[in-house]
């Protein structure tokens, strides 16, 4: 029988510093009312100065390992757009700090879709027998790339980390990752981007070009892509699985905007209450978004064992991806 990747542990971590809409600087020219009604966000968390994505990833990874009861894994996949540094990858250091020295470890950059790409990667490692157990972490420190003067991004994004452990199992088990759809469209590369710092546009260090190290986003255009790409991807997964939207109990989607979540539900013809949402308390945490939504959904009682659940995400690249699984019964650890 085919080896499936089965979710056996879940954990997450938010840095303690919480920033409410009212805490944002007045110079940003925004308001609590605008942010709440246009995005659904009321607060987000920022990593303390001096702390990095690896610090968040270690906290989330440790909780996922404790939740699974697995002391060891064979591979660590870190989905992130904000690694500690360009080279080397952050995952090996995270693995070592978790006591997993020797495990395969690498970073994956698919922006806000990173967790879905990571699930596909973990499923592949397990299906081919390269690994029996994989720790998949989505961790981000977007506060390090936000322009504090850009009201189109600064109120939207937050820091955080979420993680799952996957083990080899069978496709019919609760928690088994089912059909996966992944996609990309590089024509939209400029719609969400950090312009400088890579090999194309090297950092000049000139003060008047300081903006080159910040994230920019064409919000309105990205919004439309987010709804249509996630909806199409969900339909593709349902079709491959021989399922219909009527079979779906919950949708756990990338948390970019509450209006996107509602439009996604409407587009698919799924009742809005079936969409798990935690964007109010975390904002957009990019690759950490889906695992944190899973964690908060379980903690809130919105996501329960046995529910047939669609996971879907969309992000910079452009990238998107979806999968279908039956939510398993997991023990959460603080
Ligand atoms: O995670 C990766 C994927 N990312 C996404 O999916 C994000 C998708 N985009 C969005 O969520 C929304 O586009 C935003 C929340 C980023 C922006 O909301 P919007 O409703 O699309 O606003 P907009 O950019 O169309 O701007 C509408 C108006 C503009 O004013 P005028 O030109 O109509 O006078 C903006 O200047 O709202 C203004 N505005 C703001 N006002 C107060 C934009 N941002 C703000 C703000 N506070 N923070």
Coordinates of C-alpha atoms and ligand atoms in Angstrom, one line a residue:
X1 CA 0.0 0.0 0.0
X2 CA 1.1 3.6 -0.7
X3 CA 3.0 5.3 2.1
X4 CA 1.2 8.5 3.1
X5 CA 2.4 11.4 5.2
X6 CA 0.2 11.6 8.3
X7 CA 0.1 14.6 10.6
X8 CA 0.9 13.4 14.1
X9 CA 1.9 16.6 15.9
X10 CA 1.1 20.4 15.9
X11 CA 2.6 23.4 17.6
X12 CA 3.1 27.1 17.3
X13 CA 4.5 30.1 18.9
X14 CA 4.0 33.9 18.8
X15 CA 6.6 36.3 20.1
X16 CA 5.3 38.0 23.3
X17 CA 5.3 41.5 21.9
X18 CA 1.7 42.2 20.9
X19 CA 1.0 45.3 18.8
X20 CA -2.7 46.4 18.6
X21 CA -4.1 48.6 15.8
X22 CA -4.1 51.4 18.3
X23 CA -0.3 50.9 19.0
X24 CA 0.6 51.5 15.3
X25 CA 2.3 54.9 14.9
X26 CA 0.0 57.8 14.0
X27 CA 2.3 58.8 11.1
X28 CA 1.1 55.7 9.3
X29 CA -2.1 57.5 8.5
X30 CA -4.4 54.5 9.3
X31 CA -7.0 53.7 11.9
X32 CA -8.3 50.8 14.0
X33 CA -11.6 51.1 12.2
X34 CA -10.0 50.9 8.7
X35 CA -7.8 48.0 9.5
X36 CA -10.6 46.0 11.3
X37 CA -13.2 46.6 8.6
X38 CA -10.9 46.2 5.6
X39 CA -8.8 43.3 6.8
X40 CA -10.3 41.8 10.0
X41 CA -7.0 42.4 11.9
X42 CA -7.0 43.8 15.4
X43 CA -3.5 42.9 16.5
X44 CA -0.3 41.1 15.5
X45 CA 2.9 40.1 17.2
X46 CA 6.5 41.3 16.5
X47 CA 9.7 39.5 17.4
X48 CA 11.9 41.3 19.9
X49 CA 14.8 43.3 18.4
X50 CA 17.7 40.9 18.1
X51 CA 15.5 37.8 17.7
X52 CA 15.3 36.0 14.4
X53 CA 13.1 33.5 12.4
X54 CA 15.2 30.6 13.8
X55 CA 14.2 31.6 17.4
X56 CA 10.5 31.4 16.5
X57 CA 11.0 28.2 14.5
X58 CA 12.7 26.5 17.4
X59 CA 9.8 27.3 19.8
X60 CA 7.1 26.1 17.3
X61 CA 9.2 23.0 16.3
X62 CA 9.7 22.0 20.0
X63 CA 5.9 22.2 20.6
X64 CA 5.1 20.1 17.5
X65 CA 7.6 17.4 18.5
X66 CA 6.2 17.3 22.0
X67 CA 2.6 17.1 20.6
X68 CA 3.6 14.1 18.4
X69 CA 5.6 12.4 21.1
X70 CA 8.4 11.9 18.5
X71 CA 11.9 12.8 19.9
X72 CA 13.6 12.4 16.5
X73 CA 12.8 13.1 12.9
X74 CA 14.7 12.3 9.7
X75 CA 14.2 15.7 8.0
X76 CA 13.4 19.3 9.0
X77 CA 11.8 21.5 6.3
X78 CA 11.6 25.2 7.2
X79 CA 9.2 27.2 5.1
X80 CA 10.2 30.9 5.3
X81 CA 10.6 34.1 3.3
X82 CA 12.5 35.7 6.1
X83 CA 15.5 33.4 6.8
X84 CA 18.1 34.5 9.4
X85 CA 20.5 35.1 6.6
X86 CA 20.9 34.5 2.8
X87 CA 23.5 31.7 3.4
X88 CA 23.4 29.2 4.9
X89 CA 19.9 28.0 5.2
X90 CA 18.2 28.5 8.6
X91 CA 16.8 24.9 8.9
X92 CA 20.1 23.2 9.9
X93 CA 20.6 25.5 12.8
X94 CA 17.0 25.0 13.9
X95 CA 17.4 21.2 13.7
X96 CA 20.6 21.3 15.8
X97 CA 18.9 23.6 18.4
X98 CA 16.1 21.1 18.6
X99 CA 18.5 18.2 19.2
X100 CA 18.0 16.9 15.7
X101 CA 21.6 17.2 14.4
X102 CA 22.2 14.8 11.5
X103 CA 18.6 15.1 10.1
X104 CA 18.3 16.5 6.6
X105 CA 17.4 20.2 6.9
X106 CA 16.7 22.8 4.3
X107 CA 14.7 26.0 3.8
X108 CA 11.8 26.4 1.3
X109 CA 10.7 29.7 -0.1
X110 CA 7.2 29.8 -1.5
X111 CA 6.2 32.8 0.6
X112 CA 2.7 32.5 2.0
X113 CA 2.2 29.2 0.2
X114 CA 5.4 27.8 1.9
X115 CA 3.5 25.5 4.3
X116 CA 1.5 23.9 1.4
X117 CA 4.7 23.4 -0.7
X118 CA 6.4 22.1 2.5
X119 CA 3.6 19.5 3.0
X120 CA 4.1 18.3 -0.6
X121 CA 7.8 18.1 0.0
X122 CA 7.3 16.2 3.3
X123 CA 4.8 13.8 1.6
X124 CA 7.3 13.2 -1.2
X125 CA 10.2 12.4 1.3
X126 CA 7.9 10.0 3.1
X127 CA 6.4 8.3 0.1
X128 CA 9.9 7.7 -1.4
X129 CA 11.2 6.3 1.9
X130 CA 13.8 9.0 2.2
X131 CA 12.3 9.9 5.6
X132 CA 9.9 8.2 8.0
X133 CA 9.3 11.3 10.0
X134 CA 9.5 15.0 9.0
X135 CA 9.2 18.2 11.0
X136 CA 7.7 20.9 8.9
X137 CA 7.9 24.5 10.3
X138 CA 6.5 27.7 8.8
X139 CA 8.2 30.6 10.5
X140 CA 8.4 34.3 9.6
X141 CA 9.8 37.6 11.0
X142 CA 8.1 40.0 8.5
X143 CA 8.6 42.9 11.0
X144 CA 12.2 42.8 9.6
X145 CA 11.1 43.7 6.1
X146 CA 8.2 46.0 6.7
X147 CA 8.4 49.6 5.8
X148 CA 7.1 51.4 8.9
X149 CA 5.8 54.2 6.6
X150 CA 3.8 51.9 4.3
X151 CA 0.2 51.6 5.4
X152 CA -0.5 49.1 2.7
X153 CA 1.8 46.5 4.4
X154 CA 2.8 47.6 7.9
X155 CA -0.6 47.0 9.5
X156 CA -1.1 43.7 7.7
X157 CA 1.8 41.5 8.4
X158 CA 3.0 39.9 11.7
X159 CA 5.6 37.5 13.1
X160 CA 5.0 33.9 14.2
X161 CA 5.7 30.3 13.7
X162 CA 3.7 27.1 13.3
X163 CA 4.8 23.5 12.8
X164 CA 3.6 20.0 12.2
X165 CA 5.2 16.6 12.5
X166 CA 4.4 14.1 9.7
X167 CA 5.0 10.3 10.0
X168 CA 4.7 7.5 7.5
X169 CA 1.3 5.9 7.6
X170 CA -1.6 4.9 5.3
X171 CA -3.8 7.1 3.1
X172 CA -7.0 6.1 4.9
X173 CA -5.8 7.3 8.3
X174 CA -7.0 10.6 9.8
X175 CA -4.3 13.2 9.3
X176 CA -3.1 11.6 6.0
X177 CA -2.2 14.3 3.5
X178 CA -4.3 13.6 0.5
X179 CA -4.2 14.9 -3.1
X180 CA -2.1 18.1 -3.4
X181 CA -2.4 20.9 -6.0
X182 CA 0.5 23.4 -6.4
X183 CA 1.0 26.2 -8.9
X184 CA 2.8 29.4 -9.7
X185 CA 2.8 32.3 -12.1
X186 CA 6.0 34.3 -12.3
X187 CA 4.3 37.0 -14.4
X188 CA 3.1 38.3 -11.0
X189 CA 6.5 38.3 -9.4
X190 CA 6.5 42.1 -8.9
X191 CA 3.1 42.2 -7.2
X192 CA 4.6 41.2 -3.7
X193 CA 8.3 41.6 -3.5
X194 CA 11.4 42.8 -1.7
X195 CA 13.2 44.7 -4.5
X196 CA 16.8 44.7 -3.2
X197 CA 19.2 42.4 -1.4
X198 CA 19.3 39.6 -3.9
X199 CA 21.7 39.1 -6.9
X200 CA 19.4 41.1 -9.3
X201 CA 19.3 44.3 -7.3
X202 CA 22.2 44.4 -4.8
X203 CA 21.8 46.5 -1.8
X204 CA 23.3 49.9 -2.6
X205 CA 23.5 51.1 1.0
X206 CA 22.4 54.6 -0.2
X207 CA 20.1 56.2 2.3
X208 CA 17.7 57.5 -0.5
X209 CA 17.2 53.9 -1.6
X210 CA 16.5 52.5 1.8
X211 CA 13.1 51.3 0.6
X212 CA 14.8 48.6 -1.5
X213 CA 15.0 46.3 1.5
X214 CA 11.3 46.5 2.3
X215 CA 8.3 44.4 1.2
X216 CA 6.0 46.1 -1.3
X217 CA 2.6 44.8 -2.3
X218 CA 0.0 45.8 -5.0
X219 CA -2.8 45.0 -2.5
X220 CA -5.9 45.3 -4.7
X221 CA -4.5 43.2 -7.6
X222 CA -3.1 40.6 -5.2
X223 CA -6.5 40.4 -3.5
X224 CA -8.2 39.3 -6.7
X225 CA -5.6 36.7 -7.5
X226 CA -5.8 35.3 -4.0
X227 CA -9.5 34.6 -4.2
X228 CA -9.5 33.1 -7.7
X229 CA -6.2 31.1 -7.4
X230 CA -7.2 29.5 -4.0
X231 CA -10.7 28.7 -5.3
X232 CA -9.4 27.1 -8.5
X233 CA -6.8 25.2 -6.5
X234 CA -9.4 23.9 -4.0
X235 CA -11.7 22.8 -6.9
X236 CA -8.7 20.9 -8.5
X237 CA -8.0 19.0 -5.3
X238 CA -11.7 18.2 -4.7
X239 CA -11.9 16.9 -8.3
X240 CA -8.8 14.7 -7.9
X241 CA -10.1 13.3 -4.7
X242 CA -13.5 12.6 -6.2
X243 CA -15.2 15.0 -3.7
X244 CA -17.7 17.8 -3.8
X245 CA -17.8 21.1 -1.8
X246 CA -20.7 19.6 0.1
X247 CA -18.2 17.1 1.6
X248 CA -16.1 19.8 3.1
X249 CA -16.5 20.5 6.9
X250 CA -13.7 23.1 7.3
X251 CA -11.5 25.3 5.1
X252 CA -8.2 26.4 6.7
X253 CA -6.8 29.0 4.3
X254 CA -3.9 31.4 4.3
X255 CA -4.9 34.3 6.6
X256 CA -4.3 37.4 4.4
X257 CA -7.6 39.3 4.8
X258 CA -11.0 38.3 6.4
X259 CA -12.6 39.6 3.2
X260 CA -10.6 37.2 1.1
X261 CA -11.6 34.3 3.4
X262 CA -15.3 35.3 3.0
X263 CA -15.0 35.7 -0.8
X264 CA -13.3 32.3 -1.1
X265 CA -16.1 30.6 0.8
X266 CA -18.7 32.4 -1.3
X267 CA -16.9 31.5 -4.5
X268 CA -16.7 27.9 -3.5
X269 CA -20.3 27.8 -2.2
X270 CA -19.2 26.9 1.3
X271 CA -20.9 28.4 4.4
X272 CA -18.6 31.1 5.8
X273 CA -18.7 29.6 9.3
X274 CA -16.8 26.6 7.9
X275 CA -13.8 28.8 7.3
X276 CA -11.4 28.8 10.2
X277 CA -10.1 32.4 11.0
X278 CA -7.5 33.7 13.4
X279 CA -6.3 36.7 11.3
X280 CA -7.9 39.0 14.0
X281 CA -5.1 38.1 16.5
X282 CA -2.1 37.4 14.3
X283 CA -2.4 39.3 11.0
X284 CA -0.8 37.8 7.9
X285 CA 2.1 35.6 9.1
X286 CA 3.0 34.3 5.6
X287 CA 4.4 30.7 5.8
X288 CA 3.4 30.5 9.4
X289 CA -0.2 31.4 8.6
X290 CA -1.8 28.0 7.8
X291 CA -0.2 26.0 10.8
X292 CA -1.1 28.8 13.2
X293 CA -4.7 28.8 11.9
X294 CA -4.7 25.0 12.4
X295 CA -3.4 25.5 16.0
X296 CA -5.8 28.2 16.9
X297 CA -8.7 26.4 15.2
X298 CA -8.1 23.3 17.3
X299 CA -7.6 25.4 20.5
X300 CA -10.9 27.3 19.8
X301 CA -12.8 24.1 19.0
X302 CA -13.5 25.4 15.5
X303 CA -11.5 22.5 14.0
X304 CA -12.3 19.0 15.4
X305 CA -11.1 15.4 14.8
X306 CA -12.9 13.7 11.9
X307 CA -13.7 16.9 10.0
X308 CA -12.9 16.8 6.3
X309 CA -10.6 19.8 5.9
X310 CA -9.3 21.7 2.9
X311 CA -6.0 23.5 3.3
X312 CA -5.3 26.3 0.8
X313 CA -2.8 29.1 0.5
X314 CA -1.7 31.8 -1.9
X315 CA 1.3 34.2 -1.9
X316 CA 4.2 35.9 -3.5
X317 CA 5.7 34.4 -6.6
X318 CA 2.9 34.2 -7.4
X319 CA 2.3 30.8 -5.8
X320 CA -0.6 28.8 -4.6
X321 CA -1.5 25.3 -3.3
X322 CA -4.2 23.2 -1.7
X323 CA -4.7 19.8 -0.1
X324 CA -7.4 17.7 1.5
X325 CA -7.3 15.7 4.7
X326 CA -9.4 14.4 7.6
X327 CA -8.4 16.3 10.7
X328 CA -6.7 13.9 13.2
X329 CA -7.0 13.8 17.0
X330 CA -3.8 15.5 18.3
X331 CA -2.5 16.2 21.8
X332 CA -1.5 19.9 21.9
X333 CA 1.4 20.9 24.2
X334 CA 2.0 24.5 25.6
Ligands
LIG1 O1 -0.1 37.1 1.9 C1 0.1 37.2 0.5 C2 -1.1 37.6 -0.2 N1 -1.6 38.9 0.2 C3 -2.8 39.2 0.1 O2 -3.6 38.4 -0.3 C4 -3.2 40.6 0.4 C5 -4.4 41.1 -0.5 N2 -4.7 42.5 -0.4 C6 -5.4 43.0 0.7 O3 -5.7 42.3 1.7 C7 -5.9 44.4 0.5 O4 -5.7 44.8 -0.8 C8 -5.2 45.4 1.5 C9 -5.7 45.2 2.9 C10 -3.7 45.3 1.4 C11 -5.7 46.8 1.1 O5 -7.1 46.9 1.2 P1 -7.9 47.4 -0.1 O6 -9.3 47.5 0.3 O7 -7.6 46.6 -1.3 O8 -7.4 48.9 -0.2 P2 -6.8 49.6 -1.5 O9 -5.4 49.3 -1.6 O10 -7.7 49.4 -2.7 O11 -7.0 51.1 -1.1 C12 -8.3 51.7 -0.9 C13 -8.1 53.0 -0.2 C14 -7.0 53.9 -0.8 O12 -7.4 55.2 -0.6 P3 -8.0 56.0 -1.8 O13 -7.0 56.0 -2.9 O14 -9.3 55.3 -2.2 O15 -8.2 57.4 -1.3 C15 -5.8 53.6 0.1 O16 -4.9 54.7 0.1 O17 -7.7 52.8 1.2 C16 -6.5 53.4 1.4 N3 -5.7 52.6 2.4 C17 -5.7 52.8 3.7 N4 -6.4 53.6 4.5 C18 -6.2 53.6 5.8 C19 -4.9 51.6 2.1 N5 -4.4 51.0 3.2 C20 -4.9 51.8 4.2 C21 -4.7 51.7 5.6 N6 -5.4 52.6 6.4 N7 -3.9 50.8 6.2

